[in-house]
mmCIF file of C-alpha atoms in Angstrom:
data_model
loop_
_atom_site.group_PDB
_atom_site.id
_atom_site.type_symbol
_atom_site.label_atom_id
_atom_site.label_comp_id
_atom_site.label_asym_id
_atom_site.label_seq_id
_atom_site.Cartn_x
_atom_site.Cartn_y
_atom_site.Cartn_z
ATOM 1 C CA MET A 1110 9.556 -3.668 -97.857
ATOM 2 C CA LYS A 1111 5.932 -3.938 -96.779
ATOM 3 C CA ILE A 1112 4.900 -7.081 -94.910
ATOM 4 C CA LEU A 1113 1.266 -8.013 -94.373
ATOM 5 C CA CYS A 1114 0.359 -10.301 -91.467
ATOM 6 C CA LEU A 1115 -2.612 -12.435 -92.476
ATOM 7 C CA TRP A 1116 -4.082 -12.514 -88.959
ATOM 8 C CA HIS A 1117 -5.044 -9.933 -86.349
ATOM 9 C CA ALA A 1118 -1.560 -9.761 -84.883
ATOM 10 C CA THR A 1119 -0.988 -8.141 -81.511
ATOM 11 C CA ASP A 1120 1.358 -5.202 -81.081
ATOM 12 C CA ASP A 1121 3.883 -7.528 -79.419
ATOM 13 C CA GLU A 1122 3.755 -9.944 -82.368
ATOM 14 C CA LEU A 1123 4.191 -7.106 -84.856
ATOM 15 C CA SER A 1124 7.126 -5.841 -82.809
ATOM 16 C CA VAL A 1125 8.865 -9.241 -82.876
ATOM 17 C CA ILE A 1126 8.652 -9.321 -86.685
ATOM 18 C CA LYS A 1127 9.598 -5.673 -87.227
ATOM 19 C CA HIS A 1128 12.614 -5.689 -84.905
ATOM 20 C CA ALA A 1129 14.146 -8.614 -86.793
ATOM 21 C CA LEU A 1130 14.031 -6.751 -90.111
ATOM 22 C CA PRO A 1131 15.577 -3.546 -91.494
ATOM 23 C CA SER A 1132 14.306 -0.396 -89.761
ATOM 24 C CA ASP A 1133 12.438 0.859 -92.826
ATOM 25 C CA THR A 1134 10.311 -2.299 -93.040
ATOM 26 C CA ASP A 1135 6.584 -1.664 -92.768
ATOM 27 C CA VAL A 1136 4.764 -4.470 -90.926
ATOM 28 C CA VAL A 1137 0.961 -4.238 -90.918
ATOM 29 C CA ALA A 1138 -1.974 -6.393 -89.813
ATOM 30 C CA PRO A 1139 -5.761 -6.194 -90.170
ATOM 31 C CA LYS A 1140 -7.638 -4.140 -87.605
ATOM 32 C CA GLY A 1141 -11.148 -4.241 -86.242
ATOM 33 C CA GLU A 1142 -13.469 -6.886 -84.867
ATOM 34 C CA TYR A 1143 -12.961 -10.602 -85.387
ATOM 35 C CA PHE A 1144 -14.363 -13.959 -84.353
ATOM 36 C CA SER A 1145 -10.903 -15.483 -84.099
ATOM 37 C CA ARG A 1146 -7.864 -13.270 -84.395
ATOM 38 C CA PHE A 1147 -6.139 -15.990 -86.407
ATOM 39 C CA GLU A 1148 -8.613 -15.556 -89.233
ATOM 40 C CA ALA A 1149 -8.910 -12.668 -91.660
ATOM 41 C CA SER A 1150 -11.282 -12.120 -94.563
ATOM 42 C CA TYR A 1151 -10.719 -10.658 -98.010
ATOM 43 C CA GLU A 1152 -12.244 -7.402 -96.770
ATOM 44 C CA ASP A 1153 -9.850 -7.334 -93.799
ATOM 45 C CA LEU A 1154 -6.755 -7.709 -95.976
ATOM 46 C CA ALA A 1155 -7.486 -6.281 -99.424
ATOM 47 C CA ALA A 1156 -6.402 -2.682 -98.833
ATOM 48 C CA ASP A 1157 -2.928 -3.702 -97.629
ATOM 49 C CA ALA A 1158 -2.522 -6.721 -99.910
ATOM 50 C CA VAL A 1159 -2.413 -4.715 -103.130
ATOM 51 C CA ASP A 1160 1.024 -3.227 -102.413
ATOM 52 C CA ALA A 1161 2.486 -5.771 -99.985
ATOM 53 C CA ASP A 1162 5.874 -7.278 -100.850
ATOM 54 C CA ALA A 1163 5.518 -10.171 -98.426
ATOM 55 C CA PHE A 1164 2.817 -12.134 -96.610
ATOM 56 C CA ILE A 1165 3.215 -13.973 -93.328
ATOM 57 C CA GLY A 1166 0.479 -16.130 -91.836
ATOM 58 C CA TRP A 1167 -1.377 -19.437 -91.884
ATOM 59 C CA GLY A 1168 -3.697 -19.047 -94.853
ATOM 60 C CA ILE A 1169 -4.654 -16.740 -97.710
ATOM 61 C CA PRO A 1170 -8.342 -15.884 -98.238
ATOM 62 C CA ALA A 1171 -9.704 -16.440 -101.734
ATOM 63 C CA GLY A 1172 -9.035 -13.521 -104.055
ATOM 64 C CA ILE A 1173 -6.142 -11.996 -102.130
ATOM 65 C CA LEU A 1174 -3.392 -13.545 -104.256
ATOM 66 C CA GLU A 1175 -5.023 -12.182 -107.383
ATOM 67 C CA ILE A 1176 -4.776 -8.571 -106.211
ATOM 68 C CA ALA A 1177 -1.352 -8.809 -104.539
ATOM 69 C CA GLU A 1178 0.528 -7.544 -107.605
ATOM 70 C CA ARG A 1179 3.762 -6.719 -105.751
ATOM 71 C CA LEU A 1180 3.941 -9.941 -103.726
ATOM 72 C CA LYS A 1181 7.355 -11.603 -103.861
ATOM 73 C CA VAL A 1182 7.404 -14.029 -100.936
ATOM 74 C CA TYR A 1183 4.935 -15.797 -98.673
ATOM 75 C CA ALA A 1184 6.135 -16.975 -95.248
ATOM 76 C CA HIS A 1185 3.605 -19.695 -94.511
ATOM 77 C CA MET A 1186 3.509 -20.417 -90.789
ATOM 78 C CA GLY A 1187 2.038 -23.876 -91.225
ATOM 79 C CA SER A 1188 3.681 -27.073 -92.443
ATOM 80 C CA GLY A 1189 1.324 -28.470 -95.077
ATOM 81 C CA VAL A 1190 0.798 -26.369 -98.199
ATOM 82 C CA ASP A 1191 -1.711 -28.583 -100.016
ATOM 83 C CA ASP A 1192 -4.520 -26.161 -99.153
ATOM 84 C CA LEU A 1193 -2.750 -23.267 -100.901
ATOM 85 C CA ASN A 1194 -3.198 -22.355 -104.570
ATOM 86 C CA LEU A 1195 0.250 -23.556 -105.615
ATOM 87 C CA PRO A 1196 -0.315 -23.177 -109.387
ATOM 88 C CA LEU A 1197 -1.266 -19.514 -108.919
ATOM 89 C CA ILE A 1198 1.644 -18.898 -106.537
ATOM 90 C CA LYS A 1199 3.975 -20.422 -109.119
ATOM 91 C CA GLN A 1200 2.368 -18.469 -111.960
ATOM 92 C CA ARG A 1201 2.805 -15.199 -110.078
ATOM 93 C CA GLY A 1202 6.469 -15.953 -109.414
ATOM 94 C CA VAL A 1203 5.995 -15.814 -105.633
ATOM 95 C CA ARG A 1204 8.474 -17.694 -103.485
ATOM 96 C CA LEU A 1205 6.895 -19.883 -100.827
ATOM 97 C CA ALA A 1206 8.535 -21.122 -97.649
ATOM 98 C CA ASN A 1207 6.779 -22.909 -94.804
ATOM 99 C CA SER A 1208 7.442 -23.265 -91.094
ATOM 100 C CA ARG A 1209 7.956 -27.008 -91.073
ATOM 101 C CA GLY A 1210 9.209 -28.070 -87.704
ATOM 102 C CA ALA A 1211 7.577 -25.244 -85.730
ATOM 103 C CA ASN A 1212 4.822 -27.518 -84.452
ATOM 104 C CA ALA A 1213 6.790 -30.777 -84.687
ATOM 105 C CA ILE A 1214 7.163 -31.382 -80.955
ATOM 106 C CA ALA A 1215 3.481 -30.706 -80.270
ATOM 107 C CA LEU A 1216 2.326 -33.019 -83.079
ATOM 108 C CA ALA A 1217 4.771 -35.768 -82.123
ATOM 109 C CA GLU A 1218 3.605 -35.617 -78.504
ATOM 110 C CA HIS A 1219 -0.009 -35.693 -79.710
ATOM 111 C CA ALA A 1220 0.728 -38.784 -81.799
ATOM 112 C CA MET A 1221 2.281 -40.508 -78.794
ATOM 113 C CA MET A 1222 -0.776 -39.565 -76.734
ATOM 114 C CA PHE A 1223 -2.966 -41.272 -79.347
ATOM 115 C CA ILE A 1224 -0.730 -44.354 -79.378
ATOM 116 C CA LEU A 1225 -0.797 -44.698 -75.601
ATOM 117 C CA SER A 1226 -4.514 -43.895 -75.309
ATOM 118 C CA LEU A 1227 -5.448 -46.513 -77.923
ATOM 119 C CA ALA A 1228 -3.079 -49.099 -76.504
ATOM 120 C CA LYS A 1229 -4.094 -48.623 -72.883
ATOM 121 C CA LYS A 1230 -7.820 -48.172 -73.571
ATOM 122 C CA THR A 1231 -7.664 -44.877 -71.704
ATOM 123 C CA VAL A 1232 -11.060 -43.476 -72.704
ATOM 124 C CA PRO A 1233 -13.205 -46.635 -72.357
ATOM 125 C CA ARG A 1234 -11.524 -47.514 -69.042
ATOM 126 C CA HIS A 1235 -12.196 -44.033 -67.720
ATOM 127 C CA GLU A 1236 -15.798 -44.077 -68.906
ATOM 128 C CA VAL A 1237 -16.562 -47.520 -67.495
ATOM 129 C CA THR A 1238 -14.837 -46.849 -64.183
ATOM 130 C CA SER A 1239 -16.401 -43.411 -63.702
ATOM 131 C CA GLN A 1240 -19.892 -44.663 -64.556
ATOM 132 C CA GLN A 1241 -19.917 -48.171 -63.080
ATOM 133 C CA GLY A 1242 -17.180 -48.192 -60.481
ATOM 134 C CA ARG A 1243 -14.312 -50.583 -59.938
ATOM 135 C CA GLY A 1244 -14.176 -54.136 -61.246
ATOM 136 C CA SER A 1245 -16.144 -53.417 -64.401
ATOM 137 C CA PHE A 1246 -13.302 -54.471 -66.698
ATOM 138 C CA PHE A 1247 -13.219 -58.038 -65.387
ATOM 139 C CA PRO A 1248 -12.583 -60.784 -66.350
ATOM 140 C CA LEU A 1249 -8.856 -60.103 -66.534
ATOM 141 C CA TRP A 1250 -6.680 -60.577 -69.628
ATOM 142 C CA GLU A 1251 -9.486 -61.166 -72.077
ATOM 143 C CA PRO A 1252 -8.932 -59.648 -75.559
ATOM 144 C CA ASP A 1253 -11.621 -57.016 -74.939
ATOM 145 C CA THR A 1254 -10.313 -55.870 -71.559
ATOM 146 C CA ARG A 1255 -6.530 -56.074 -71.611
ATOM 147 C CA ALA A 1256 -4.313 -53.272 -72.830
ATOM 148 C CA SER A 1257 -1.797 -53.454 -75.629
ATOM 149 C CA MET A 1258 1.935 -53.032 -75.020
ATOM 150 C CA LEU A 1259 4.471 -50.761 -76.687
ATOM 151 C CA ASN A 1260 7.566 -52.513 -75.365
ATOM 152 C CA GLY A 1261 9.106 -54.693 -78.054
ATOM 153 C CA ARG A 1262 6.402 -53.829 -80.572
ATOM 154 C CA THR A 1263 6.951 -52.363 -84.038
ATOM 155 C CA LEU A 1264 6.015 -48.825 -85.022
ATOM 156 C CA GLY A 1265 5.788 -47.789 -88.661
ATOM 157 C CA VAL A 1266 6.313 -44.072 -89.310
ATOM 158 C CA ILE A 1267 5.014 -43.093 -92.744
ATOM 159 C CA GLY A 1268 6.775 -39.832 -93.617
ATOM 160 C CA VAL A 1269 9.981 -39.385 -91.648
ATOM 161 C CA GLY A 1270 10.398 -35.630 -91.613
ATOM 162 C CA LYS A 1271 10.574 -33.349 -88.579
ATOM 163 C CA ILE A 1272 7.508 -34.828 -86.887
ATOM 164 C CA GLY A 1273 8.163 -38.425 -87.866
ATOM 165 C CA SER A 1274 11.744 -38.244 -86.622
ATOM 166 C CA LEU A 1275 10.574 -37.058 -83.211
ATOM 167 C CA ILE A 1276 7.945 -39.801 -82.997
ATOM 168 C CA ALA A 1277 10.675 -42.349 -83.722
ATOM 169 C CA LYS A 1278 12.788 -40.836 -80.936
ATOM 170 C CA TYR A 1279 9.921 -40.941 -78.437
ATOM 171 C CA ALA A 1280 9.062 -44.518 -79.440
ATOM 172 C CA LYS A 1281 12.584 -45.611 -78.567
ATOM 173 C CA GLY A 1282 11.834 -44.507 -74.999
ATOM 174 C CA PHE A 1283 9.330 -47.381 -74.947
ATOM 175 C CA ASP A 1284 11.834 -49.822 -76.467
ATOM 176 C CA MET A 1285 9.912 -50.051 -79.725
ATOM 177 C CA HIS A 1286 11.300 -51.218 -83.058
ATOM 178 C CA VAL A 1287 10.842 -48.422 -85.614
ATOM 179 C CA LEU A 1288 10.402 -48.792 -89.377
ATOM 180 C CA GLY A 1289 10.393 -45.654 -91.501
ATOM 181 C CA VAL A 1290 8.813 -45.034 -94.904
ATOM 182 C CA ARG A 1291 9.838 -41.975 -96.881
ATOM 183 C CA ARG A 1292 10.324 -40.834 -100.460
ATOM 184 C CA ASN A 1293 14.107 -41.066 -100.238
ATOM 185 C CA LYS A 1294 14.957 -44.172 -98.247
ATOM 186 C CA THR A 1295 18.700 -43.572 -98.587
ATOM 187 C CA ARG A 1296 18.479 -40.744 -96.041
ATOM 188 C CA ALA A 1297 18.977 -42.462 -92.704
ATOM 189 C CA VAL A 1298 17.376 -40.982 -89.577
ATOM 190 C CA GLU A 1299 18.456 -41.566 -86.000
ATOM 191 C CA HIS A 1300 16.115 -43.826 -83.992
ATOM 192 C CA VAL A 1301 14.734 -45.458 -87.168
ATOM 193 C CA ASP A 1302 15.911 -49.055 -87.378
ATOM 194 C CA SER A 1303 15.341 -49.412 -91.109
ATOM 195 C CA MET A 1304 14.149 -47.036 -93.818
ATOM 196 C CA HIS A 1305 11.959 -47.991 -96.749
ATOM 197 C CA SER A 1306 10.519 -46.309 -99.838
ATOM 198 C CA LEU A 1307 6.832 -45.735 -100.535
ATOM 199 C CA ASP A 1308 7.025 -48.625 -102.994
ATOM 200 C CA GLU A 1309 7.794 -50.898 -100.037
ATOM 201 C CA LEU A 1310 4.809 -49.775 -97.970
ATOM 202 C CA HIS A 1311 2.935 -53.060 -98.315
ATOM 203 C CA HIS A 1312 6.056 -54.908 -97.175
ATOM 204 C CA VAL A 1313 6.343 -52.714 -94.071
ATOM 205 C CA LEU A 1314 2.693 -52.647 -92.949
ATOM 206 C CA PRO A 1315 2.314 -56.353 -92.044
ATOM 207 C CA GLN A 1316 5.229 -55.964 -89.618
ATOM 208 C CA CYS A 1317 3.728 -53.050 -87.688
ATOM 209 C CA ASP A 1318 1.691 -53.028 -84.496
ATOM 210 C CA TYR A 1319 1.259 -49.258 -84.754
ATOM 211 C CA VAL A 1320 1.340 -47.065 -87.875
ATOM 212 C CA VAL A 1321 1.582 -43.269 -87.695
ATOM 213 C CA LEU A 1322 0.963 -41.042 -90.724
ATOM 214 C CA THR A 1323 3.079 -37.872 -90.826
ATOM 215 C CA VAL A 1324 3.537 -37.666 -94.593
ATOM 216 C CA PRO A 1325 2.420 -34.580 -96.594
ATOM 217 C CA ALA A 1326 -0.547 -34.828 -98.934
ATOM 218 C CA THR A 1327 0.833 -34.953 -102.484
ATOM 219 C CA ARG A 1328 -0.031 -36.655 -105.755
ATOM 220 C CA GLU A 1329 1.875 -39.694 -104.493
ATOM 221 C CA THR A 1330 0.220 -39.952 -101.095
ATOM 222 C CA VAL A 1331 -3.434 -38.902 -101.489
ATOM 223 C CA GLY A 1332 -5.526 -42.032 -100.946
ATOM 224 C CA LEU A 1333 -2.435 -43.980 -99.926
ATOM 225 C CA PHE A 1334 -4.343 -45.801 -97.205
ATOM 226 C CA GLY A 1335 -7.204 -47.391 -99.061
ATOM 227 C CA GLU A 1336 -8.482 -50.945 -99.135
ATOM 228 C CA SER A 1337 -5.202 -52.632 -100.080
ATOM 229 C CA ALA A 1338 -3.010 -50.812 -97.550
ATOM 230 C CA LEU A 1339 -5.503 -51.359 -94.730
ATOM 231 C CA ALA A 1340 -5.781 -55.040 -95.686
ATOM 232 C CA ALA A 1341 -2.004 -55.333 -95.457
ATOM 233 C CA MET A 1342 -2.032 -54.231 -91.809
ATOM 234 C CA LYS A 1343 -2.333 -56.647 -88.889
ATOM 235 C CA PRO A 1344 -5.908 -56.953 -87.564
ATOM 236 C CA SER A 1345 -4.397 -56.190 -84.153
ATOM 237 C CA ALA A 1346 -2.718 -52.987 -85.373
ATOM 238 C CA PHE A 1347 -3.598 -49.354 -84.691
ATOM 239 C CA LEU A 1348 -3.498 -46.535 -87.265
ATOM 240 C CA ILE A 1349 -2.798 -42.948 -86.171
ATOM 241 C CA ASN A 1350 -3.110 -39.938 -88.482
ATOM 242 C CA VAL A 1351 -1.664 -36.536 -87.524
ATOM 243 C CA ALA A 1352 -0.951 -35.500 -91.124
ATOM 244 C CA ARG A 1353 -3.719 -34.990 -93.682
ATOM 245 C CA MET A 1354 -7.064 -36.751 -93.990
ATOM 246 C CA ASP A 1355 -6.701 -37.084 -97.774
ATOM 247 C CA LEU A 1356 -4.165 -39.833 -97.077
ATOM 248 C CA VAL A 1357 -6.923 -42.165 -95.833
ATOM 249 C CA ARG A 1358 -10.033 -43.204 -97.720
ATOM 250 C CA GLU A 1359 -13.085 -43.100 -95.472
ATOM 251 C CA LYS A 1360 -15.136 -46.088 -96.665
ATOM 252 C CA PRO A 1361 -12.285 -48.642 -96.549
ATOM 253 C CA LEU A 1362 -11.285 -47.301 -93.132
ATOM 254 C CA TYR A 1363 -14.855 -47.611 -91.837
ATOM 255 C CA ASP A 1364 -15.112 -51.145 -93.192
ATOM 256 C CA ALA A 1365 -11.795 -52.152 -91.602
ATOM 257 C CA LEU A 1366 -12.735 -50.700 -88.204
ATOM 258 C CA THR A 1367 -16.207 -52.266 -88.104
ATOM 259 C CA SER A 1368 -15.227 -55.690 -89.462
ATOM 260 C CA GLY A 1369 -12.291 -56.400 -87.154
ATOM 261 C CA ARG A 1370 -9.716 -55.857 -89.909
ATOM 262 C CA LEU A 1371 -8.205 -52.973 -87.914
ATOM 263 C CA ARG A 1372 -8.104 -52.762 -84.136
ATOM 264 C CA GLY A 1373 -8.268 -49.011 -83.736
ATOM 265 C CA TYR A 1374 -7.787 -45.591 -85.266
ATOM 266 C CA ALA A 1375 -6.991 -42.081 -84.056
ATOM 267 C CA ALA A 1376 -6.905 -38.822 -85.993
ATOM 268 C CA ASP A 1377 -6.421 -35.112 -85.471
ATOM 269 C CA ILE A 1378 -7.769 -34.182 -88.902
ATOM 270 C CA TRP A 1379 -10.919 -35.069 -90.829
ATOM 271 C CA TRP A 1380 -12.218 -35.188 -94.360
ATOM 272 C CA ARG A 1381 -13.338 -32.231 -96.431
ATOM 273 C CA TYR A 1382 -15.582 -33.199 -99.334
ATOM 274 C CA ASP A 1383 -15.861 -30.559 -102.053
ATOM 275 C CA MET A 1384 -17.853 -31.671 -105.088
ATOM 276 C CA GLY A 1385 -17.892 -28.331 -106.887
ATOM 277 C CA GLN A 1386 -19.671 -25.004 -106.632
ATOM 278 C CA SER A 1387 -23.124 -26.495 -107.101
ATOM 279 C CA GLN A 1388 -22.692 -28.917 -104.194
ATOM 280 C CA PRO A 1389 -22.342 -28.161 -100.470
ATOM 281 C CA VAL A 1390 -18.947 -28.655 -98.879
ATOM 282 C CA SER A 1391 -18.999 -31.458 -96.330
ATOM 283 C CA PHE A 1392 -16.672 -31.649 -93.337
ATOM 284 C CA GLY A 1393 -15.937 -34.500 -90.968
ATOM 285 C CA SER A 1394 -16.929 -38.126 -91.457
ATOM 286 C CA ARG A 1395 -19.972 -39.000 -93.512
ATOM 287 C CA LEU A 1396 -19.902 -42.507 -91.997
ATOM 288 C CA ALA A 1397 -19.457 -41.250 -88.416
ATOM 289 C CA VAL A 1398 -16.031 -42.859 -88.091
ATOM 290 C CA HIS A 1399 -15.360 -40.511 -85.176
ATOM 291 C CA GLN A 1400 -18.200 -42.137 -83.196
ATOM 292 C CA LEU A 1401 -16.947 -45.706 -83.470
ATOM 293 C CA PRO A 1402 -15.929 -47.278 -80.131
ATOM 294 C CA ASN A 1403 -12.396 -48.072 -81.362
ATOM 295 C CA VAL A 1404 -11.680 -44.511 -82.566
ATOM 296 C CA LEU A 1405 -10.111 -41.526 -80.812
ATOM 297 C CA CYS A 1406 -10.259 -38.047 -82.280
ATOM 298 C CA SER A 1407 -9.335 -34.420 -81.927
ATOM 299 C CA ASP A 1408 -10.220 -31.635 -84.331
ATOM 300 C CA ASN A 1409 -7.086 -30.222 -85.990
ATOM 301 C CA ASP A 1410 -5.976 -29.352 -82.493
ATOM 302 C CA ALA A 1411 -2.594 -31.021 -82.023
ATOM 303 C CA HIS A 1412 -0.729 -27.771 -82.682
ATOM 304 C CA ASN A 1413 -2.845 -25.894 -80.116
ATOM 305 C CA ALA A 1414 -0.193 -26.200 -77.412
ATOM 306 C CA ASP A 1415 2.251 -24.151 -75.397
ATOM 307 C CA ASP A 1416 5.146 -22.601 -77.361
ATOM 308 C CA VAL A 1417 3.767 -23.368 -80.838
ATOM 309 C CA LEU A 1418 2.445 -19.874 -81.643
ATOM 310 C CA GLU A 1419 5.678 -18.191 -80.561
ATOM 311 C CA THR A 1420 7.802 -20.729 -82.444
ATOM 312 C CA SER A 1421 5.676 -20.347 -85.588
ATOM 313 C CA ILE A 1422 6.150 -16.575 -85.552
ATOM 314 C CA GLN A 1423 9.900 -17.107 -85.064
ATOM 315 C CA PHE A 1424 10.058 -19.474 -88.032
ATOM 316 C CA GLY A 1425 7.951 -17.189 -90.230
ATOM 317 C CA THR A 1426 10.075 -14.185 -89.314
ATOM 318 C CA ARG A 1427 13.242 -16.106 -90.153
ATOM 319 C CA ILE A 1428 11.894 -16.664 -93.678
ATOM 320 C CA LEU A 1429 11.345 -12.919 -94.096
ATOM 321 C CA VAL A 1430 14.815 -12.109 -92.750
ATOM 322 C CA GLU A 1431 16.433 -14.566 -95.148
ATOM 323 C CA PHE A 1432 14.494 -13.046 -98.040
ATOM 324 C CA ALA A 1433 15.368 -9.468 -97.020
ATOM 325 C CA GLU A 1434 19.054 -10.376 -96.793
ATOM 326 C CA GLY A 1435 19.061 -12.166 -100.146
ATOM 327 C CA LYS A 1436 19.868 -15.525 -98.574
ATOM 328 C CA PRO A 1437 18.467 -18.934 -99.598
ATOM 329 C CA LEU A 1438 15.163 -19.669 -97.873
ATOM 330 C CA THR A 1439 15.932 -22.527 -95.499
ATOM 331 C CA THR A 1440 12.417 -23.980 -95.690
ATOM 332 C CA GLU A 1441 11.490 -23.037 -99.258
ATOM 333 C CA VAL A 1442 8.813 -25.216 -100.834
ATOM 334 C CA ASP A 1443 9.301 -26.804 -104.235
ATOM 335 C CA LEU A 1444 6.110 -25.620 -105.943
ATOM 336 C CA HIS A 1445 6.095 -28.605 -108.288
ATOM 337 C CA LEU A 1446 6.508 -31.237 -105.567
ATOM 338 C CA GLY A 1447 4.397 -29.436 -102.986
ATOM 339 C CA TYR A 1448 6.942 -29.783 -100.183
ATOM 340 C CA GLY A 1449 10.552 -29.005 -99.389
ATOM 341 C CA PRO A 1450 13.443 -31.055 -100.757
ATOM 342 C CA ASP A 1451 14.363 -32.152 -97.208
ATOM 343 C CA VAL A 1452 10.911 -33.680 -96.583
ATOM 344 C CA GLN A 1453 10.312 -37.435 -96.913
#
């Protein structure tokens, strides 16, 4: 079996993958110069893609799937698969499994950082204190100067998979009440006080002081947080998004944040506007949401943490081992749903 790594893997990384598989397995990676070794172009991969049996990596450059005539399995080392060409993967009969859970701890910690930073006004307090000195946040206990509490407050976790379950666990350390929303509400999760279906979202939101989005982007969830969902939230509530930006509509979010309908927002991911080949692709916020005073942001960076790379390679390698041994793929993706049967 020939396995193509879709990034400029080091010799040590190639060795980890190869040693887990049968001795006659050929594991290759692109060579040469690169801007980031975790990117590879069509030109970097084409020669090896044509006869590769398996891919492992974070993304597939345009055109590579079309020439990979022997491809049987793709070990995707990310969680979300909405940016992959699922119809073509399905058409080609390629099995797809992702590495859901590999970055769960890092993303859950990042979400908690956002929650605490919004609640405790970490950035504005630092900026005011560093620029103006002590006493600048007086008078005490006014709505604009006092911090929010987590103790006894309610957290809504929208999408209770690997990441959402960890966020619920961490929230319990702050004595929070946790409400979960997932596709299958009959599947109970430890640390979640009550589970609800997506149809009950507007019943859950008015109860929440904090709402965290960890749900995958699917036909059911794209645009889920538009005008009506944001209007259902408490004006004192905070919204945190560590999932996909397609879940939140930009204009209603901007209106809610600038009108006092929503207290604050934090996100690790941002919009990508693609209006077709004749129009330029736009990234980020067209309304400068990221520059609002009640917004915190990072740039798709939550997974950029200790242990995540090594764990992702472990998870991706496990997929290849399961395939080589003819076993069920533990994290196989349902190509119709766009996620695994254990998600949501």
